Amino acid sequence: MCERQALRPSIMAKLDILTYPDPRLHTVAKPVAVVDDRIRKLVADMAETMYEAPGIGLAATQVDVHEQVVVIDISETRDELQVFINPEIVWSSNTRKVAEEGCLSVPEVYDRVERPDHVRVRALNEKGEPFEIEAGDLLAVCIQHEMDHLKGKVFVEYLSPLKLQRIKSKLVKLHKRERTRM
């Protein structure tokens, strides 16, 4: 079972989150060779970024680090951080569920995506220890969503071409509006 604790090192940095359709979001992440202090600092920085955004999950790809690292906290109290390094889905249910998803890299956009409703994941925690976890409901959706980022895929790419074009147009307008405010 994954340790569920908040990482709160004394020196953390909020990271910049890439916004769709930034091409860097399509970079496939490489496995982490060794879980060391650099990776633990990345985990802490990603957790701070996710909590401040606010979000419930963040993949390293979203902060322009192309290594297989994911942080998730679906708890109401925001104190049950789960870390997945080199995550691998080892089993997924045949039953599927449609759930509404959003993404820190696709601000103000929510839509329904169909995914397996249960998964079993093998990964390393922030100490480099292997674990397996079976997840359903929101956690299963979140794990699959974040693992898609590690493969260079953003949730809106599951939608129809027409919806995808509308989302791209909306985000381009949002970026222009933000630039004119600066």
PDB file of C-alpha atoms in Angstrom:
ATOM      1  CA  MET A   1       0.000   0.000   0.000  1.00  0.00           C
ATOM      2  CA  CYS A   2       1.257   3.461  -0.843  1.00  0.00           C
ATOM      3  CA  GLU A   3       2.218   5.607   2.098  1.00  0.00           C
ATOM      4  CA  ARG A   4      -0.264   8.427   2.452  1.00  0.00           C
ATOM      5  CA  GLN A   5       1.551  11.308   4.021  1.00  0.00           C
ATOM      6  CA  ALA A   6       2.170  14.901   3.153  1.00  0.00           C
ATOM      7  CA  LEU A   7       5.756  15.693   2.201  1.00  0.00           C
ATOM      8  CA  ARG A   8       6.643  19.035   3.697  1.00  0.00           C
ATOM      9  CA  PRO A   9      10.397  19.648   3.318  1.00  0.00           C
ATOM     10  CA  SER A  10      11.553  23.093   4.362  1.00  0.00           C
ATOM     11  CA  ILE A  11      12.562  24.229   0.869  1.00  0.00           C
ATOM     12  CA  MET A  12       9.880  23.810  -1.793  1.00  0.00           C
ATOM     13  CA  ALA A  13       9.187  25.661  -4.989  1.00  0.00           C
ATOM     14  CA  LYS A  14       5.962  26.159  -6.843  1.00  0.00           C
ATOM     15  CA  LEU A  15       6.483  24.973 -10.408  1.00  0.00           C
ATOM     16  CA  ASP A  16       5.015  26.376 -13.626  1.00  0.00           C
ATOM     17  CA  ILE A  17       2.322  24.159 -15.131  1.00  0.00           C
ATOM     18  CA  LEU A  18       2.352  23.737 -18.912  1.00  0.00           C
ATOM     19  CA  THR A  19      -0.932  24.592 -20.606  1.00  0.00           C
ATOM     20  CA  TYR A  20      -2.491  22.693 -23.489  1.00  0.00           C
ATOM     21  CA  PRO A  21      -1.757  22.728 -26.439  1.00  0.00           C
ATOM     22  CA  ASP A  22       1.911  23.200 -25.429  1.00  0.00           C
ATOM     23  CA  PRO A  23       3.807  20.543 -27.439  1.00  0.00           C
ATOM     24  CA  ARG A  24       5.912  19.604 -24.379  1.00  0.00           C
ATOM     25  CA  LEU A  25       2.783  17.961 -22.940  1.00  0.00           C
ATOM     26  CA  HIS A  26       3.188  15.320 -25.652  1.00  0.00           C
ATOM     27  CA  THR A  27       6.666  14.282 -24.511  1.00  0.00           C
ATOM     28  CA  VAL A  28       6.808  10.684 -23.287  1.00  0.00           C
ATOM     29  CA  ALA A  29       8.342  10.519 -19.797  1.00  0.00           C
ATOM     30  CA  LYS A  30      11.344   8.315 -19.100  1.00  0.00           C
ATOM     31  CA  PRO A  31      11.515   5.952 -16.115  1.00  0.00           C
ATOM     32  CA  VAL A  32      13.245   7.270 -12.998  1.00  0.00           C
ATOM     33  CA  ALA A  33      16.597   5.459 -12.724  1.00  0.00           C
ATOM     34  CA  VAL A  34      17.091   6.064  -8.998  1.00  0.00           C
ATOM     35  CA  VAL A  35      14.861   7.610  -6.339  1.00  0.00           C
ATOM     36  CA  ASP A  36      17.236  10.091  -4.737  1.00  0.00           C
ATOM     37  CA  ASP A  37      17.085  13.532  -3.105  1.00  0.00           C
ATOM     38  CA  ARG A  38      16.542  15.177  -6.507  1.00  0.00           C
ATOM     39  CA  ILE A  39      13.424  13.065  -7.103  1.00  0.00           C
ATOM     40  CA  ARG A  40      12.195  13.627  -3.528  1.00  0.00           C
ATOM     41  CA  LYS A  41      12.563  17.398  -4.028  1.00  0.00           C
ATOM     42  CA  LEU A  42      10.680  17.124  -7.330  1.00  0.00           C
ATOM     43  CA  VAL A  43       7.896  15.226  -5.510  1.00  0.00           C
ATOM     44  CA  ALA A  44       7.727  17.901  -2.791  1.00  0.00           C
ATOM     45  CA  ASP A  45       7.678  20.721  -5.352  1.00  0.00           C
ATOM     46  CA  MET A  46       5.024  18.955  -7.410  1.00  0.00           C
ATOM     47  CA  ALA A  47       2.889  18.403  -4.302  1.00  0.00           C
ATOM     48  CA  GLU A  48       3.108  22.076  -3.353  1.00  0.00           C
ATOM     49  CA  THR A  49       2.235  23.071  -6.920  1.00  0.00           C
ATOM     50  CA  MET A  50      -0.727  20.678  -7.011  1.00  0.00           C
ATOM     51  CA  TYR A  51      -2.081  21.860  -3.649  1.00  0.00           C
ATOM     52  CA  GLU A  52      -1.727  25.560  -4.542  1.00  0.00           C
ATOM     53  CA  ALA A  53      -3.262  25.185  -8.029  1.00  0.00           C
ATOM     54  CA  PRO A  54      -5.542  23.611  -6.534  1.00  0.00           C
ATOM     55  CA  GLY A  55      -5.708  20.154  -8.035  1.00  0.00           C
ATOM     56  CA  ILE A  56      -5.936  16.507  -7.020  1.00  0.00           C
ATOM     57  CA  GLY A  57      -3.198  15.123  -9.255  1.00  0.00           C
ATOM     58  CA  LEU A  58      -0.113  16.240 -11.126  1.00  0.00           C
ATOM     59  CA  ALA A  59       2.314  14.428 -13.433  1.00  0.00           C
ATOM     60  CA  ALA A  60       5.910  15.561 -13.854  1.00  0.00           C
ATOM     61  CA  THR A  61       5.271  16.056 -17.580  1.00  0.00           C
ATOM     62  CA  GLN A  62       2.886  18.899 -16.689  1.00  0.00           C
ATOM     63  CA  VAL A  63       5.754  20.809 -15.044  1.00  0.00           C
ATOM     64  CA  ASP A  64       8.135  20.139 -17.965  1.00  0.00           C
ATOM     65  CA  VAL A  65      10.038  17.337 -16.216  1.00  0.00           C
ATOM     66  CA  HIS A  66       9.849  14.270 -18.417  1.00  0.00           C
ATOM     67  CA  GLU A  67      10.318  11.535 -15.844  1.00  0.00           C
ATOM     68  CA  GLN A  68       7.709   9.086 -14.565  1.00  0.00           C
ATOM     69  CA  VAL A  69       6.573  10.813 -11.374  1.00  0.00           C
ATOM     70  CA  VAL A  70       2.968  11.408 -10.278  1.00  0.00           C
ATOM     71  CA  VAL A  71       1.507  12.956  -7.117  1.00  0.00           C
ATOM     72  CA  ILE A  72      -2.142  12.537  -6.134  1.00  0.00           C
ATOM     73  CA  ASP A  73      -4.267  13.591  -3.181  1.00  0.00           C
ATOM     74  CA  ILE A  74      -8.005  13.015  -3.520  1.00  0.00           C
ATOM     75  CA  SER A  75      -8.710  13.476   0.198  1.00  0.00           C
ATOM     76  CA  GLU A  76     -11.047  16.214   1.426  1.00  0.00           C
ATOM     77  CA  THR A  77      -8.463  17.214   4.042  1.00  0.00           C
ATOM     78  CA  ARG A  78      -5.620  17.522   1.488  1.00  0.00           C
ATOM     79  CA  ASP A  79      -3.231  15.577   3.721  1.00  0.00           C
ATOM     80  CA  GLU A  80      -3.068  12.134   2.094  1.00  0.00           C
ATOM     81  CA  LEU A  81      -0.441  12.585  -0.598  1.00  0.00           C
ATOM     82  CA  GLN A  82       0.212   9.512  -2.716  1.00  0.00           C
ATOM     83  CA  VAL A  83       3.379   9.278  -4.790  1.00  0.00           C
ATOM     84  CA  PHE A  84       3.748   7.025  -7.833  1.00  0.00           C
ATOM     85  CA  ILE A  85       7.213   6.729  -9.388  1.00  0.00           C
ATOM     86  CA  ASN A  86       7.501   4.608 -12.540  1.00  0.00           C
ATOM     87  CA  PRO A  87       3.820   3.623 -12.264  1.00  0.00           C
ATOM     88  CA  GLU A  88       2.555   0.693 -14.276  1.00  0.00           C
ATOM     89  CA  ILE A  89      -1.024  -0.525 -14.577  1.00  0.00           C
ATOM     90  CA  VAL A  90      -0.774  -4.276 -14.040  1.00  0.00           C
ATOM     91  CA  TRP A  91      -4.526  -4.942 -14.244  1.00  0.00           C
ATOM     92  CA  SER A  92      -7.640  -3.049 -15.251  1.00  0.00           C
ATOM     93  CA  SER A  93     -11.261  -4.112 -15.007  1.00  0.00           C
ATOM     94  CA  ASN A  94     -13.336  -4.940 -18.044  1.00  0.00           C
ATOM     95  CA  THR A  95     -16.100  -2.708 -16.712  1.00  0.00           C
ATOM     96  CA  ARG A  96     -15.809   0.907 -17.712  1.00  0.00           C
ATOM     97  CA  LYS A  97     -17.181   4.102 -16.256  1.00  0.00           C
ATOM     98  CA  VAL A  98     -17.704   7.584 -17.629  1.00  0.00           C
ATOM     99  CA  ALA A  99     -16.545  10.365 -15.306  1.00  0.00           C
ATOM    100  CA  GLU A 100     -16.116  14.100 -15.672  1.00  0.00           C
ATOM    101  CA  GLU A 101     -12.465  15.123 -15.760  1.00  0.00           C
ATOM    102  CA  GLY A 102     -10.598  18.372 -15.561  1.00  0.00           C
ATOM    103  CA  CYS A 103      -6.898  19.124 -15.755  1.00  0.00           C
ATOM    104  CA  LEU A 104      -4.507  21.746 -14.417  1.00  0.00           C
ATOM    105  CA  SER A 105      -2.981  21.867 -17.924  1.00  0.00           C
ATOM    106  CA  VAL A 106      -6.390  22.519 -19.507  1.00  0.00           C
ATOM    107  CA  PRO A 107      -7.830  25.290 -17.306  1.00  0.00           C
ATOM    108  CA  GLU A 108     -11.579  25.840 -17.135  1.00  0.00           C
ATOM    109  CA  VAL A 109     -12.339  22.768 -19.269  1.00  0.00           C
ATOM    110  CA  TYR A 110     -14.247  19.753 -17.971  1.00  0.00           C
ATOM    111  CA  ASP A 111     -15.636  16.863 -19.945  1.00  0.00           C
ATOM    112  CA  ARG A 112     -16.626  13.234 -19.665  1.00  0.00           C
ATOM    113  CA  VAL A 113     -14.119  10.463 -20.390  1.00  0.00           C
ATOM    114  CA  GLU A 114     -14.678   6.696 -20.311  1.00  0.00           C
ATOM    115  CA  ARG A 115     -12.049   4.574 -18.548  1.00  0.00           C
ATOM    116  CA  PRO A 116     -11.797   1.231 -16.725  1.00  0.00           C
ATOM    117  CA  ASP A 117     -13.471   1.681 -13.346  1.00  0.00           C
ATOM    118  CA  HIS A 118     -10.824  -0.246 -11.359  1.00  0.00           C
ATOM    119  CA  VAL A 119      -7.070  -0.598 -11.823  1.00  0.00           C
ATOM    120  CA  ARG A 120      -4.155  -2.178  -9.999  1.00  0.00           C
ATOM    121  CA  VAL A 121      -0.956  -0.159 -10.152  1.00  0.00           C
ATOM    122  CA  ARG A 122       2.622  -1.092  -9.333  1.00  0.00           C
ATOM    123  CA  ALA A 123       5.028   1.763  -8.571  1.00  0.00           C
ATOM    124  CA  LEU A 124       7.728   3.057  -6.262  1.00  0.00           C
ATOM    125  CA  ASN A 125       7.037   5.479  -3.421  1.00  0.00           C
ATOM    126  CA  GLU A 126       9.158   8.533  -2.574  1.00  0.00           C
ATOM    127  CA  LYS A 127      11.572   6.282  -0.641  1.00  0.00           C
ATOM    128  CA  GLY A 128      12.093   4.088  -3.686  1.00  0.00           C
ATOM    129  CA  GLU A 129      10.115   1.223  -2.148  1.00  0.00           C
ATOM    130  CA  PRO A 130       7.899  -0.839  -4.466  1.00  0.00           C
ATOM    131  CA  PHE A 131       4.169  -1.133  -3.756  1.00  0.00           C
ATOM    132  CA  GLU A 132       0.934  -2.160  -5.438  1.00  0.00           C
ATOM    133  CA  ILE A 133      -2.432  -0.523  -4.955  1.00  0.00           C
ATOM    134  CA  GLU A 134      -5.871  -1.385  -6.276  1.00  0.00           C
ATOM    135  CA  ALA A 135      -7.978   1.678  -6.978  1.00  0.00           C
ATOM    136  CA  GLY A 136     -11.542   2.381  -7.962  1.00  0.00           C
ATOM    137  CA  ASP A 137     -13.781   5.398  -8.417  1.00  0.00           C
ATOM    138  CA  LEU A 138     -12.038   8.806  -8.330  1.00  0.00           C
ATOM    139  CA  LEU A 139      -8.607   7.391  -7.481  1.00  0.00           C
ATOM    140  CA  ALA A 140      -8.724   5.044 -10.490  1.00  0.00           C
ATOM    141  CA  VAL A 141      -9.698   7.934 -12.773  1.00  0.00           C
ATOM    142  CA  CYS A 142      -6.967  10.166 -11.356  1.00  0.00           C
ATOM    143  CA  ILE A 143      -4.246   7.509 -11.667  1.00  0.00           C
ATOM    144  CA  GLN A 144      -5.166   6.785 -15.300  1.00  0.00           C
ATOM    145  CA  HIS A 145      -5.433  10.512 -16.114  1.00  0.00           C
ATOM    146  CA  GLU A 146      -1.974  11.267 -14.665  1.00  0.00           C
ATOM    147  CA  MET A 147      -0.404   8.198 -16.261  1.00  0.00           C
ATOM    148  CA  ASP A 148      -1.743   9.407 -19.620  1.00  0.00           C
ATOM    149  CA  HIS A 149       0.339  12.564 -19.097  1.00  0.00           C
ATOM    150  CA  LEU A 150       3.443  10.401 -18.671  1.00  0.00           C
ATOM    151  CA  LYS A 151       2.632   8.873 -22.080  1.00  0.00           C
ATOM    152  CA  GLY A 152       2.259  12.314 -23.662  1.00  0.00           C
ATOM    153  CA  LYS A 153      -1.553  12.286 -23.773  1.00  0.00           C
ATOM    154  CA  VAL A 154      -3.952  14.924 -22.431  1.00  0.00           C
ATOM    155  CA  PHE A 155      -7.519  13.976 -21.453  1.00  0.00           C
ATOM    156  CA  VAL A 156      -9.119  16.266 -24.050  1.00  0.00           C
ATOM    157  CA  GLU A 157      -7.598  14.081 -26.759  1.00  0.00           C
ATOM    158  CA  TYR A 158     -10.235  11.456 -25.899  1.00  0.00           C
ATOM    159  CA  LEU A 159     -12.936  13.882 -27.048  1.00  0.00           C
ATOM    160  CA  SER A 160     -14.343  14.385 -30.532  1.00  0.00           C
ATOM    161  CA  PRO A 161     -12.301  16.434 -33.033  1.00  0.00           C
ATOM    162  CA  LEU A 162     -14.945  19.184 -32.921  1.00  0.00           C
ATOM    163  CA  LYS A 163     -14.809  19.455 -29.108  1.00  0.00           C
ATOM    164  CA  LEU A 164     -11.016  19.378 -29.213  1.00  0.00           C
ATOM    165  CA  GLN A 165     -10.909  22.264 -31.727  1.00  0.00           C
ATOM    166  CA  ARG A 166     -13.313  24.315 -29.577  1.00  0.00           C
ATOM    167  CA  ILE A 167     -11.139  23.710 -26.504  1.00  0.00           C
ATOM    168  CA  LYS A 168      -7.973  24.769 -28.355  1.00  0.00           C
ATOM    169  CA  SER A 169      -9.703  27.967 -29.517  1.00  0.00           C
ATOM    170  CA  LYS A 170     -10.942  28.697 -26.003  1.00  0.00           C
ATOM    171  CA  LEU A 171      -7.464  28.227 -24.522  1.00  0.00           C
ATOM    172  CA  VAL A 172      -5.801  30.405 -27.169  1.00  0.00           C
ATOM    173  CA  LYS A 173      -8.261  33.209 -26.289  1.00  0.00           C
ATOM    174  CA  LEU A 174      -7.607  32.659 -22.572  1.00  0.00           C
ATOM    175  CA  HIS A 175      -3.813  32.906 -23.134  1.00  0.00           C
ATOM    176  CA  LYS A 176      -4.222  36.130 -25.130  1.00  0.00           C
ATOM    177  CA  ARG A 177      -6.399  37.626 -22.393  1.00  0.00           C
ATOM    178  CA  GLU A 178      -3.846  36.715 -19.717  1.00  0.00           C
ATOM    179  CA  ARG A 179      -0.967  38.214 -21.742  1.00  0.00           C
ATOM    180  CA  THR A 180      -2.792  41.527 -22.173  1.00  0.00           C
ATOM    181  CA  ARG A 181      -3.302  41.754 -18.377  1.00  0.00           C
ATOM    182  CA  MET A 182       0.437  41.517 -17.730  1.00  0.00           C
TER     183      MET A 182
END
